[in-house]
């Protein structure tokens, strides 16, 4: 029986064989598909397939000293998504899924907000965050990665990620405390 790649042990060469890759796909596909669906809804299925092709082809590069398999997969996902945007020759969308509202992942969140008027301001604040801060915040909030795992995905030191995440959360809090006129409530 071969070992499979998971987040609890260091993979051996046997764990990198094709048969061991199947359980990895089963375990992480839902979360990775969500990552793509929130950022490129119309291409999520294709991007997930591309992710698995890339991850399988580069599985020998996984280094357990740099983080968990999950963090490595989200790093591969981020690279696949960046390549997708480059291929489309479109700038990165200002928010998680663009600003057209058609595939707005915040609709479910809007319903839960105490004041429905906060949603547009939160979207604007999120769009104003620097790209790395926004990505860190979304990786931690939506993908449930730890700050250290998110740091590995973005390619920065964990301490830097925690600082940027703190800054992003403070900006989001400030945005949430503003009313529609832009002044503090």
mmCIF file of C-alpha atoms in Angstrom:
data_model
loop_
_atom_site.group_PDB
_atom_site.id
_atom_site.type_symbol
_atom_site.label_atom_id
_atom_site.label_comp_id
_atom_site.label_asym_id
_atom_site.label_seq_id
_atom_site.Cartn_x
_atom_site.Cartn_y
_atom_site.Cartn_z
ATOM 1 C CA UNK A 1 0.000 0.000 0.000
ATOM 2 C CA UNK A 2 1.417 3.386 -0.932
ATOM 3 C CA UNK A 3 1.263 6.479 1.221
ATOM 4 C CA UNK A 4 -0.595 9.486 -0.079
ATOM 5 C CA UNK A 5 0.293 13.151 0.105
ATOM 6 C CA UNK A 6 -1.428 14.776 3.040
ATOM 7 C CA UNK A 7 -0.873 17.512 5.537
ATOM 8 C CA UNK A 8 0.330 15.334 8.394
ATOM 9 C CA UNK A 9 3.503 13.624 7.224
ATOM 10 C CA UNK A 10 6.466 14.075 4.960
ATOM 11 C CA UNK A 11 5.791 12.322 1.645
ATOM 12 C CA UNK A 12 8.193 9.603 0.648
ATOM 13 C CA UNK A 13 9.114 8.916 -2.976
ATOM 14 C CA UNK A 14 6.426 6.220 -2.957
ATOM 15 C CA UNK A 15 3.863 8.863 -2.028
ATOM 16 C CA UNK A 16 4.650 10.725 -5.217
ATOM 17 C CA UNK A 17 3.520 7.861 -7.424
ATOM 18 C CA UNK A 18 0.419 8.226 -9.605
ATOM 19 C CA UNK A 19 -1.761 5.960 -7.445
ATOM 20 C CA UNK A 20 -1.152 8.106 -4.366
ATOM 21 C CA UNK A 21 -2.198 11.271 -6.172
ATOM 22 C CA UNK A 22 -5.897 10.270 -6.395
ATOM 23 C CA UNK A 23 -6.665 10.704 -2.688
ATOM 24 C CA UNK A 24 -4.997 14.117 -2.801
ATOM 25 C CA UNK A 25 -7.379 15.172 -5.587
ATOM 26 C CA UNK A 26 -10.380 13.871 -3.653
ATOM 27 C CA UNK A 27 -9.359 15.630 -0.448
ATOM 28 C CA UNK A 28 -8.605 19.093 -1.858
ATOM 29 C CA UNK A 29 -10.705 19.561 -5.027
ATOM 30 C CA UNK A 30 -13.705 21.185 -3.359
ATOM 31 C CA UNK A 31 -11.672 23.882 -1.609
ATOM 32 C CA UNK A 32 -9.537 24.582 -4.657
ATOM 33 C CA UNK A 33 -12.601 24.774 -6.917
ATOM 34 C CA UNK A 34 -14.068 27.328 -4.509
ATOM 35 C CA UNK A 35 -10.856 29.353 -4.742
ATOM 36 C CA UNK A 36 -11.221 29.492 -8.529
ATOM 37 C CA UNK A 37 -15.007 30.002 -8.497
ATOM 38 C CA UNK A 38 -14.682 33.106 -6.344
ATOM 39 C CA UNK A 39 -12.010 34.629 -8.562
ATOM 40 C CA UNK A 40 -12.871 33.446 -12.091
ATOM 41 C CA UNK A 41 -16.361 31.918 -11.934
ATOM 42 C CA UNK A 42 -16.768 31.144 -15.625
ATOM 43 C CA UNK A 43 -13.407 29.360 -15.839
ATOM 44 C CA UNK A 44 -13.319 27.564 -12.462
ATOM 45 C CA UNK A 45 -13.712 24.031 -13.838
ATOM 46 C CA UNK A 46 -11.007 24.488 -16.458
ATOM 47 C CA UNK A 47 -8.671 26.127 -13.965
ATOM 48 C CA UNK A 48 -9.146 23.265 -11.508
ATOM 49 C CA UNK A 49 -8.248 20.777 -14.237
ATOM 50 C CA UNK A 50 -5.176 22.838 -15.117
ATOM 51 C CA UNK A 51 -4.223 22.975 -11.439
ATOM 52 C CA UNK A 52 -4.241 19.182 -11.166
ATOM 53 C CA UNK A 53 -2.178 18.843 -14.337
ATOM 54 C CA UNK A 54 0.381 21.313 -12.986
ATOM 55 C CA UNK A 55 0.412 19.799 -9.499
ATOM 56 C CA UNK A 56 0.888 16.293 -10.857
ATOM 57 C CA UNK A 57 3.658 17.404 -13.204
ATOM 58 C CA UNK A 58 5.495 19.263 -10.433
ATOM 59 C CA UNK A 59 4.736 16.985 -7.476
ATOM 60 C CA UNK A 60 8.435 16.179 -7.134
ATOM 61 C CA UNK A 61 9.024 19.851 -6.214
ATOM 62 C CA UNK A 62 6.836 19.700 -3.109
ATOM 63 C CA UNK A 63 8.991 20.569 -0.101
ATOM 64 C CA UNK A 64 7.379 19.719 3.246
ATOM 65 C CA UNK A 65 9.810 22.071 4.991
ATOM 66 C CA UNK A 66 8.115 25.010 3.239
ATOM 67 C CA UNK A 67 4.581 24.140 4.354
ATOM 68 C CA UNK A 68 1.692 21.747 4.037
ATOM 69 C CA UNK A 69 0.475 20.074 0.869
ATOM 70 C CA UNK A 70 -2.652 22.235 1.074
ATOM 71 C CA UNK A 71 -0.609 25.437 1.078
ATOM 72 C CA UNK A 72 1.504 24.122 -1.821
ATOM 73 C CA UNK A 73 -1.664 23.360 -3.808
ATOM 74 C CA UNK A 74 -3.045 26.849 -3.188
ATOM 75 C CA UNK A 75 0.304 28.229 -4.385
ATOM 76 C CA UNK A 76 -0.038 26.206 -7.583
ATOM 77 C CA UNK A 77 -3.651 27.435 -7.853
ATOM 78 C CA UNK A 78 -2.516 31.035 -7.558
ATOM 79 C CA UNK A 79 0.019 30.506 -10.342
ATOM 80 C CA UNK A 80 -2.597 28.844 -12.571
ATOM 81 C CA UNK A 81 -4.993 31.742 -11.963
ATOM 82 C CA UNK A 82 -2.294 34.316 -12.723
ATOM 83 C CA UNK A 83 -1.463 32.524 -15.969
ATOM 84 C CA UNK A 84 -5.174 32.495 -16.860
ATOM 85 C CA UNK A 85 -5.420 36.267 -16.399
ATOM 86 C CA UNK A 86 -2.256 36.806 -18.441
ATOM 87 C CA UNK A 87 -3.658 34.643 -21.243
ATOM 88 C CA UNK A 88 -6.811 36.716 -21.291
ATOM 89 C CA UNK A 89 -4.694 39.887 -21.325
ATOM 90 C CA UNK A 90 -7.073 41.372 -18.784
ATOM 91 C CA UNK A 91 -5.958 43.168 -15.666
ATOM 92 C CA UNK A 92 -6.631 41.430 -12.395
ATOM 93 C CA UNK A 93 -10.199 42.098 -11.294
ATOM 94 C CA UNK A 94 -10.552 44.681 -8.519
ATOM 95 C CA UNK A 95 -12.545 42.341 -6.269
ATOM 96 C CA UNK A 96 -12.776 38.622 -5.664
ATOM 97 C CA UNK A 97 -14.910 37.934 -8.737
ATOM 98 C CA UNK A 98 -14.878 41.230 -10.568
ATOM 99 C CA UNK A 99 -17.202 44.147 -10.045
ATOM 100 C CA UNK A 100 -20.001 43.400 -12.490
ATOM 101 C CA UNK A 101 -22.238 41.842 -9.821
ATOM 102 C CA UNK A 102 -23.342 38.947 -12.057
ATOM 103 C CA UNK A 103 -21.242 36.370 -10.204
ATOM 104 C CA UNK A 104 -20.910 38.301 -6.958
ATOM 105 C CA UNK A 105 -19.810 35.901 -4.218
ATOM 106 C CA UNK A 106 -20.687 38.486 -1.592
ATOM 107 C CA UNK A 107 -24.467 38.108 -2.095
ATOM 108 C CA UNK A 108 -24.647 35.508 0.653
ATOM 109 C CA UNK A 109 -22.549 37.703 2.908
ATOM 110 C CA UNK A 110 -24.704 40.759 2.133
ATOM 111 C CA UNK A 111 -27.782 38.994 3.517
ATOM 112 C CA UNK A 112 -25.980 38.444 6.806
ATOM 113 C CA UNK A 113 -24.704 41.976 7.231
ATOM 114 C CA UNK A 114 -26.391 43.937 9.979
ATOM 115 C CA UNK A 115 -26.833 46.879 7.591
ATOM 116 C CA UNK A 116 -27.259 46.087 3.898
ATOM 117 C CA UNK A 117 -25.736 49.481 3.119
ATOM 118 C CA UNK A 118 -22.347 48.229 4.335
ATOM 119 C CA UNK A 119 -21.861 45.812 1.430
ATOM 120 C CA UNK A 120 -20.911 48.330 -1.293
ATOM 121 C CA UNK A 121 -18.462 50.039 1.052
ATOM 122 C CA UNK A 122 -16.888 46.709 2.040
ATOM 123 C CA UNK A 123 -16.527 45.758 -1.634
ATOM 124 C CA UNK A 124 -14.895 49.102 -2.393
ATOM 125 C CA UNK A 125 -12.565 48.750 0.590
ATOM 126 C CA UNK A 126 -11.627 45.219 -0.484
ATOM 127 C CA UNK A 127 -10.933 46.441 -4.023
ATOM 128 C CA UNK A 128 -8.736 49.240 -2.635
ATOM 129 C CA UNK A 129 -6.480 46.843 -0.734
ATOM 130 C CA UNK A 130 -3.091 46.183 -2.301
ATOM 131 C CA UNK A 131 -3.239 42.898 -4.261
ATOM 132 C CA UNK A 132 -1.063 40.910 -1.835
ATOM 133 C CA UNK A 133 -3.025 42.107 1.196
ATOM 134 C CA UNK A 134 -6.323 41.287 -0.524
ATOM 135 C CA UNK A 135 -5.051 37.842 -1.525
ATOM 136 C CA UNK A 136 -3.845 37.116 2.026
ATOM 137 C CA UNK A 137 -7.165 38.221 3.496
ATOM 138 C CA UNK A 138 -9.153 36.080 1.050
ATOM 139 C CA UNK A 139 -6.922 33.037 1.523
ATOM 140 C CA UNK A 140 -7.400 33.220 5.281
ATOM 141 C CA UNK A 141 -11.090 34.204 5.283
ATOM 142 C CA UNK A 142 -12.444 32.165 2.359
ATOM 143 C CA UNK A 143 -9.997 29.314 1.916
ATOM 144 C CA UNK A 144 -9.437 28.835 5.664
ATOM 145 C CA UNK A 145 -5.636 28.783 5.334
ATOM 146 C CA UNK A 146 -3.539 29.762 8.309
ATOM 147 C CA UNK A 147 -1.558 32.993 7.938
ATOM 148 C CA UNK A 148 1.619 30.902 7.586
ATOM 149 C CA UNK A 149 0.057 28.796 4.822
ATOM 150 C CA UNK A 150 -1.211 31.927 3.070
ATOM 151 C CA UNK A 151 2.306 33.373 3.308
ATOM 152 C CA UNK A 152 3.674 30.301 1.548
ATOM 153 C CA UNK A 153 1.036 30.676 -1.189
ATOM 154 C CA UNK A 154 1.886 34.336 -1.770
ATOM 155 C CA UNK A 155 5.617 33.704 -1.414
ATOM 156 C CA UNK A 156 6.424 35.975 1.517
ATOM 157 C CA UNK A 157 7.706 35.352 5.065
ATOM 158 C CA UNK A 158 5.051 34.398 7.630
ATOM 159 C CA UNK A 159 5.788 37.476 9.785
ATOM 160 C CA UNK A 160 5.294 39.750 6.784
ATOM 161 C CA UNK A 161 2.020 37.995 5.977
ATOM 162 C CA UNK A 162 0.746 38.473 9.532
ATOM 163 C CA UNK A 163 1.599 42.184 9.366
ATOM 164 C CA UNK A 164 -0.120 42.630 5.996
ATOM 165 C CA UNK A 165 -3.111 40.607 7.160
ATOM 166 C CA UNK A 166 -3.403 42.810 10.260
ATOM 167 C CA UNK A 167 -3.256 45.908 8.069
ATOM 168 C CA UNK A 168 -5.889 44.505 5.658
ATOM 169 C CA UNK A 169 -8.236 43.612 8.522
ATOM 170 C CA UNK A 170 -7.870 47.098 9.996
ATOM 171 C CA UNK A 171 -8.690 48.675 6.627
ATOM 172 C CA UNK A 172 -11.740 46.447 6.297
ATOM 173 C CA UNK A 173 -12.867 47.423 9.834
ATOM 174 C CA UNK A 174 -12.442 51.098 8.941
ATOM 175 C CA UNK A 175 -14.455 50.569 5.777
ATOM 176 C CA UNK A 176 -17.200 48.815 7.725
ATOM 177 C CA UNK A 177 -17.453 51.714 10.181
ATOM 178 C CA UNK A 178 -18.154 54.268 7.432
ATOM 179 C CA UNK A 179 -21.674 55.168 6.387
ATOM 180 C CA UNK A 180 -22.784 55.761 2.790
ATOM 181 C CA UNK A 181 -21.435 59.311 2.767
ATOM 182 C CA UNK A 182 -17.963 57.969 3.535
ATOM 183 C CA UNK A 183 -17.779 59.422 7.026
ATOM 184 C CA UNK A 184 -17.393 57.431 10.225
ATOM 185 C CA UNK A 185 -20.578 56.198 11.851
#
